[in-house]
Amino acid sequence: MTRAEAADMPDDGARKTPDRLRRQASRLLSQLTVRSDRLINEGLAQVDARKWHYAVLASLQEYGPGSQAELSRRTGIYRSDMVGVLNELAERDLVERVPDPDDRRRNIITISARGRRRLPRLDKVLDGLQDELLAPLSPAERDQLVQLLTRLLDHHTQTS
């Protein structure tokens, strides 16, 4: 239990968070993000993967090869962190890097055959983790939640 979780629980185990805090969507999203990240990170670590590995492989599978900068934009991974992620993926033979024929200063990243085989396995792991995260919700509620979160994210991504 984290300090934040402990601060939310008195000795008898009952919640002591004021209602006005429990009605703030931003606070609820922040707290759920912490728990979600922990669940996903720990679950993927059990299969020797990280969430950024999955993001890059999924992007390459869906949109095809790209430069490091392009992958950074597609995945939301900072450019400075992308090199490390790609190094890890290349060491595991999950991606291939080749010089861009139009600009020798940059590389084009492609998902490898091994990466294509690895991605469906990671899909299954993440599906199970999503089920665990969203356990209290019905399938219709899960779909609705994803639609609402997507709408919020799209709105704030376009305006920032």
XYZ file of N, CA and C in Angstrom:
480
model
N 0.848 -1.190 0.000
C 0.000 0.000 0.000
C 0.884 1.240 0.000
N 0.567 2.185 -0.865
C 1.353 3.417 -0.949
C 0.957 4.366 0.176
N 1.749 5.407 0.348
C 1.406 6.421 1.347
C 0.064 7.073 1.056
N -0.192 7.331 -0.231
C -1.464 7.962 -0.618
C -2.633 7.048 -0.270
N -2.461 5.742 -0.526
C -3.523 4.796 -0.184
C -3.687 4.721 1.328
N -2.577 4.679 2.047
C -2.640 4.600 3.500
C -3.290 5.838 4.099
N -3.010 6.996 3.513
C -3.601 8.236 4.013
C -5.106 8.261 3.792
N -5.582 7.448 2.880
C -7.003 7.395 2.558
C -7.746 6.375 3.424
N -7.017 5.649 4.266
C -7.623 4.591 5.063
C -7.324 4.800 6.550
N -8.349 4.970 7.383
C -8.103 5.021 8.821
C -7.802 3.605 9.332
N -7.498 3.499 10.614
C -7.131 2.211 11.197
C -8.197 1.142 11.002
N -9.470 1.509 10.946
C -10.538 0.510 10.804
C -10.759 0.081 9.352
N -9.986 0.623 8.408
C -10.096 0.232 7.012
C -11.147 0.995 6.228
N -11.921 1.873 6.866
C -12.968 2.633 6.167
C -12.345 3.858 5.489
N -12.900 4.247 4.354
C -12.407 5.418 3.637
C -12.674 6.676 4.458
N -11.703 7.581 4.429
C -11.888 8.854 5.112
C -11.736 10.037 4.167
N -11.678 9.771 2.873
C -11.533 10.842 1.900
C -12.823 11.656 1.853
N -12.708 12.975 1.948
C -13.906 13.810 1.866
C -14.637 13.617 0.538
N -15.951 13.669 0.591
C -16.771 13.495 -0.619
C -16.384 14.463 -1.717
N -16.071 15.706 -1.364
C -15.738 16.681 -2.408
C -14.479 16.265 -3.170
N -13.578 15.537 -2.532
C -12.410 15.035 -3.239
C -12.776 13.836 -4.109
N -13.681 12.998 -3.623
C -14.094 11.810 -4.376
C -14.966 12.171 -5.576
N -15.416 13.425 -5.660
C -16.218 13.878 -6.806
C -15.371 14.575 -7.865
N -14.079 14.746 -7.628
C -13.205 15.431 -8.579
C -12.648 14.423 -9.573
N -13.107 14.522 -10.807
C -12.676 13.588 -11.847
C -11.152 13.590 -12.003
N -10.531 14.755 -11.936
C -9.080 14.830 -12.125
C -8.350 14.040 -11.039
N -8.816 14.134 -9.831
C -8.200 13.384 -8.725
C -8.406 11.891 -8.908
N -9.615 11.498 -9.281
C -9.910 10.079 -9.488
C -9.066 9.513 -10.630
N -8.950 10.272 -11.716
C -8.125 9.830 -12.840
C -6.661 9.683 -12.427
N -6.163 10.624 -11.644
C -4.771 10.546 -11.172
C -4.547 9.310 -10.316
N -5.454 9.069 -9.390
C -5.288 7.915 -8.516
C -5.408 6.609 -9.299
N -6.320 6.561 -10.232
C -6.470 5.358 -11.042
C -5.263 5.161 -11.960
N -4.696 6.249 -12.446
C -3.497 6.155 -13.281
C -2.357 5.496 -12.524
N -2.161 5.884 -11.283
C -1.099 5.291 -10.467
C -1.318 3.784 -10.337
N -2.530 3.395 -10.023
C -2.832 1.968 -9.859
C -2.739 1.216 -11.188
N -3.226 1.836 -12.246
C -3.174 1.221 -13.571
C -1.730 1.034 -14.016
N -0.907 2.054 -13.884
C 0.506 1.950 -14.264
C 1.199 0.833 -13.497
N 0.933 0.748 -12.213
C 1.555 -0.298 -11.397
C 1.133 -1.678 -11.907
N -0.155 -1.860 -12.127
C -0.682 -3.139 -12.605
C -0.057 -3.520 -13.955
N -0.043 -2.586 -14.890
C 0.491 -2.845 -16.224
C 1.994 -3.099 -16.174
N 2.719 -2.249 -15.454
C 4.171 -2.410 -15.375
C 4.558 -3.746 -14.738
N 3.891 -4.109 -13.650
C 4.199 -5.377 -12.986
C 3.796 -6.564 -13.854
N 2.657 -6.466 -14.511
C 2.201 -7.562 -15.367
C 3.106 -7.778 -16.557
N 3.527 -6.707 -17.194
C 4.418 -6.836 -18.344
C 5.821 -7.290 -17.907
N 6.255 -6.864 -16.731
C 7.571 -7.289 -16.234
C 7.626 -8.811 -16.075
N 6.495 -9.423 -15.770
C 6.464 -10.884 -15.616
C 6.756 -11.610 -16.924
N 6.559 -10.931 -18.044
C 6.873 -11.534 -19.352
C 8.040 -10.791 -20.016
N 8.852 -10.143 -19.184
C 10.057 -9.447 -19.639
C 9.753 -8.406 -20.719
N 8.768 -7.562 -20.437
C 8.403 -6.492 -21.370
C 8.083 -5.230 -20.580
N 7.997 -4.134 -21.302
C 7.595 -2.857 -20.722
C 6.517 -2.253 -21.604
N 5.750 -1.317 -21.045
C 4.645 -0.733 -21.810
C 5.145 -0.003 -23.057
N 6.351 0.555 -22.985
C 6.870 1.257 -24.155
C 7.259 0.280 -25.261
N 7.689 -0.921 -24.873
C 7.964 -1.949 -25.891
C 6.690 -2.223 -26.679
N 5.620 -2.420 -25.941
C 4.339 -2.717 -26.575
C 3.905 -1.571 -27.491
N 4.037 -0.348 -27.012
C 3.610 0.815 -27.800
C 4.367 0.889 -29.129
N 5.672 0.669 -29.097
C 6.464 0.736 -30.323
C 6.097 -0.399 -31.262
N 6.009 -1.621 -30.743
C 5.669 -2.761 -31.594
C 4.281 -2.592 -32.206
N 3.319 -2.132 -31.415
C 1.961 -1.924 -31.929
C 1.956 -0.858 -33.017
N 2.707 0.212 -32.823
C 2.784 1.280 -33.820
C 3.405 0.781 -35.120
N 4.488 0.031 -34.992
C 5.148 -0.489 -36.193
C 4.252 -1.483 -36.929
N 3.535 -2.293 -36.179
C 2.648 -3.276 -36.806
C 1.492 -2.583 -37.538
N 0.925 -1.568 -36.889
C -0.255 -0.915 -37.469
C 0.079 0.087 -38.567
N 1.148 0.868 -38.384
C 1.440 1.950 -39.322
C 2.672 1.723 -40.182
N 3.416 0.671 -39.908
C 4.595 0.374 -40.704
C 5.849 1.048 -40.183
N 6.947 0.892 -40.894
C 8.238 1.442 -40.473
C 8.185 2.950 -40.269
N 9.100 3.424 -39.430
C 9.172 4.855 -39.188
C 10.496 5.241 -38.569
N 10.772 6.526 -38.593
C 11.976 7.048 -37.948
C 11.734 7.112 -36.444
N 12.801 7.346 -35.693
C 12.667 7.491 -34.244
C 11.736 8.655 -33.905
N 11.867 9.750 -34.625
C 11.012 10.918 -34.367
C 9.552 10.583 -34.649
N 9.319 9.864 -35.742
C 7.961 9.472 -36.103
C 7.366 8.562 -35.028
N 8.158 7.588 -34.570
C 7.689 6.678 -33.521
C 7.413 7.433 -32.224
N 8.206 8.425 -31.942
C 7.986 9.246 -30.757
C 6.625 9.942 -30.828
N 6.310 10.512 -31.991
C 5.010 11.179 -32.169
C 3.857 10.179 -32.088
N 4.018 9.016 -32.708
C 2.946 8.014 -32.725
C 2.636 7.451 -31.346
N 3.665 7.295 -30.515
C 3.506 6.589 -29.247
C 3.430 7.486 -28.018
N 3.874 8.735 -28.159
C 3.916 9.620 -27.000
C 5.148 9.401 -26.133
N 6.094 8.628 -26.628
C 7.347 8.413 -25.900
C 8.286 9.564 -26.243
N 8.861 10.203 -25.225
C 9.791 11.300 -25.473
C 10.933 10.831 -26.359
N 11.354 11.710 -27.252
C 12.461 11.377 -28.164
C 13.691 10.911 -27.397
N 13.983 11.581 -26.284
C 15.172 11.218 -25.507
C 15.062 9.817 -24.918
N 13.868 9.342 -24.666
C 13.655 7.996 -24.132
C 13.556 6.951 -25.241
N 13.198 7.380 -26.437
C 12.968 6.452 -27.540
C 14.225 5.658 -27.875
N 15.381 6.290 -27.828
C 16.624 5.592 -28.163
C 16.808 4.386 -27.249
N 16.595 4.576 -25.960
C 16.741 3.477 -25.009
C 15.741 2.357 -25.259
N 14.502 2.726 -25.556
C 13.466 1.729 -25.856
C 13.858 0.940 -27.102
N 14.297 1.651 -28.133
C 14.692 0.974 -29.374
C 15.928 0.111 -29.184
N 16.859 0.549 -28.344
C 18.023 -0.286 -28.038
C 17.581 -1.598 -27.392
N 16.660 -1.518 -26.432
C 16.161 -2.722 -25.766
C 15.471 -3.647 -26.765
N 14.642 -3.076 -27.626
C 13.929 -3.887 -28.621
C 14.888 -4.499 -29.638
N 15.894 -3.744 -30.046
C 16.877 -4.259 -31.008
C 17.711 -5.379 -30.382
N 18.099 -5.224 -29.110
C 18.859 -6.271 -28.410
C 18.069 -7.577 -28.343
N 16.754 -7.479 -28.321
C 15.889 -8.663 -28.253
C 15.457 -9.130 -29.645
N 15.988 -8.500 -30.670
C 15.663 -8.816 -32.066
C 14.176 -8.641 -32.373
N 13.544 -7.657 -31.739
C 12.120 -7.391 -31.963
C 11.909 -6.292 -33.005
N 12.950 -5.490 -33.239
C 12.915 -4.463 -34.286
C 14.229 -4.489 -35.045
N 14.196 -3.915 -36.233
C 15.399 -3.771 -37.051
C 15.580 -2.300 -37.379
N 16.836 -1.857 -37.362
C 17.176 -0.480 -37.728
C 18.035 -0.505 -38.973
N 17.641 0.305 -39.944
C 18.456 0.453 -41.156
C 18.562 1.937 -41.478
N 19.679 2.344 -42.030
C 19.805 3.763 -42.401
C 18.740 4.155 -43.428
N 18.208 5.341 -43.254
C 17.223 5.884 -44.185
C 17.949 6.227 -45.489
N 17.513 5.649 -46.616
C 18.203 5.942 -47.882
C 18.121 7.415 -48.287
N 17.107 8.134 -47.793
C 16.954 9.554 -48.139
C 17.723 10.475 -47.198
N 18.082 9.973 -46.027
C 18.787 10.797 -45.041
C 19.615 9.871 -44.161
N 20.867 9.722 -44.460
C 21.752 8.788 -43.760
C 21.929 9.121 -42.271
N 21.507 10.306 -41.848
C 21.649 10.689 -40.444
C 20.599 10.038 -39.558
N 19.553 9.468 -40.150
C 18.512 8.864 -39.344
C 18.303 7.407 -39.745
N 17.695 6.671 -38.832
C 17.395 5.264 -39.062
C 15.903 5.079 -39.285
N 15.575 4.049 -40.029
C 14.194 3.620 -40.178
C 14.043 2.347 -39.351
N 13.024 2.331 -38.521
C 12.780 1.206 -37.621
C 11.651 0.362 -38.191
N 11.853 -0.944 -38.198
C 10.868 -1.896 -38.718
C 10.668 -2.994 -37.683
N 9.448 -3.474 -37.535
C 9.204 -4.613 -36.650
C 9.776 -5.865 -37.323
N 10.465 -6.676 -36.558
C 11.061 -7.905 -37.096
C 10.036 -9.042 -37.063
N 10.396 -10.151 -37.672
C 9.520 -11.336 -37.624
C 9.313 -11.761 -36.178
N 10.360 -11.705 -35.386
C 10.250 -12.057 -33.959
C 9.331 -11.061 -33.237
N 9.423 -9.794 -33.585
C 8.554 -8.777 -32.992
C 7.094 -9.013 -33.348
N 6.845 -9.411 -34.595
C 5.461 -9.718 -35.028
C 4.901 -10.911 -34.267
N 5.759 -11.882 -33.950
C 5.299 -13.035 -33.153
C 5.098 -12.658 -31.696
N 5.901 -11.735 -31.199
C 5.838 -11.324 -29.785
C 4.590 -10.483 -29.502
N 4.186 -9.650 -30.451
C 3.085 -8.712 -30.233
C 1.772 -9.394 -29.831
N 1.317 -10.460 -30.486
C 0.071 -11.112 -30.052
C 0.152 -11.685 -28.627
N 1.351 -12.124 -28.233
C 1.532 -12.599 -26.849
C 1.356 -11.450 -25.862
N 1.915 -10.291 -26.205
C 1.750 -9.116 -25.343
C 0.301 -8.648 -25.342
N -0.387 -8.763 -26.486
C -1.820 -8.445 -26.537
C -2.584 -9.268 -25.503
N -2.297 -10.559 -25.437
C -2.996 -11.442 -24.495
C -2.711 -11.051 -23.049
N -1.453 -10.745 -22.759
C -1.091 -10.313 -21.401
C -1.844 -9.036 -21.049
N -1.832 -8.074 -21.956
C -2.506 -6.800 -21.696
C -4.024 -6.965 -21.610
N -4.592 -7.845 -22.408
C -6.034 -8.109 -22.302
C -6.379 -8.593 -20.891
N -5.572 -9.499 -20.367
C -5.801 -9.984 -19.007
C -5.652 -8.888 -17.965
N -4.665 -8.032 -18.145
C -4.454 -6.926 -17.206
C -5.590 -5.914 -17.295
N -6.088 -5.662 -18.518
C -7.233 -4.767 -18.678
C -8.458 -5.353 -17.975
N -8.661 -6.671 -18.105
C -9.776 -7.329 -17.413
C -9.664 -7.141 -15.906
N -8.440 -7.260 -15.391
C -8.226 -7.074 -13.955
C -8.509 -5.632 -13.545
N -8.021 -4.682 -14.318
C -8.219 -3.267 -14.013
C -9.695 -2.884 -14.044
N -10.405 -3.396 -15.032
C -11.803 -2.990 -15.252
C -12.802 -4.006 -14.704
N -12.358 -4.879 -13.826
C -13.196 -5.975 -13.315
C -14.585 -5.551 -12.832
N -14.731 -4.423 -12.153
C -16.072 -4.084 -11.655
C -17.049 -3.613 -12.737
N -16.566 -3.397 -13.960
C -17.409 -2.851 -15.012
C -17.903 -3.944 -15.961
N -19.116 -3.772 -16.443
C -19.665 -4.671 -17.463
C -18.970 -4.384 -18.794
N -19.091 -5.282 -19.781
C -18.504 -4.996 -21.093
C -19.016 -3.679 -21.699
N -20.283 -3.392 -21.550
C -20.825 -2.136 -22.090
C -20.230 -0.937 -21.361
N -20.065 -1.047 -20.048
C -19.466 0.055 -19.282
C -18.002 0.249 -19.666
N -17.298 -0.840 -19.923
C -15.901 -0.744 -20.345
C -15.798 -0.002 -21.666
N -16.658 -0.368 -22.619
C -16.665 0.318 -23.918
C -16.982 1.795 -23.750
N -17.960 2.086 -22.916
C -18.339 3.479 -22.688
C -17.196 4.256 -22.041
N -16.537 3.655 -21.067
C -15.413 4.317 -20.406
C -14.312 4.632 -21.411
N -13.972 3.683 -22.252
C -12.929 3.906 -23.253
C -13.340 5.016 -24.219
N -14.592 5.025 -24.632
C -15.069 6.083 -25.533
C -14.978 7.456 -24.868
N -15.381 7.545 -23.616
C -15.340 8.824 -22.909
C -13.901 9.288 -22.682
N -13.035 8.374 -22.275
C -11.631 8.742 -22.065
C -10.975 9.166 -23.376
N -11.301 8.477 -24.456
C -10.767 8.840 -25.772
C -11.230 10.235 -26.164
N -12.491 10.517 -25.939
C -13.031 11.836 -26.278
C -12.333 12.927 -25.475
N -12.138 12.700 -24.192
C -11.443 13.685 -23.357
C -10.000 13.877 -23.818
N -9.317 12.779 -24.060
C -7.927 12.873 -24.479
C -7.808 13.567 -25.831
N -8.665 13.201 -26.775
C -8.629 13.853 -28.081
C -8.867 15.358 -27.951
N -9.819 15.738 -27.126
C -10.116 17.165 -26.937
C -8.899 17.900 -26.373
N -8.292 17.334 -25.341
C -7.176 18.027 -24.700
C -5.887 17.929 -25.492
N -5.779 16.942 -26.348
C -4.609 16.829 -27.226
C -4.700 17.863 -28.332
N -5.896 18.093 -28.853
C -6.087 19.062 -29.925
C -5.937 20.491 -29.438
N -6.266 20.739 -28.182
C -6.221 22.120 -27.676
C -4.900 22.466 -27.030
N -3.997 21.493 -26.883
C -2.721 21.822 -26.221
C -1.602 21.972 -27.206
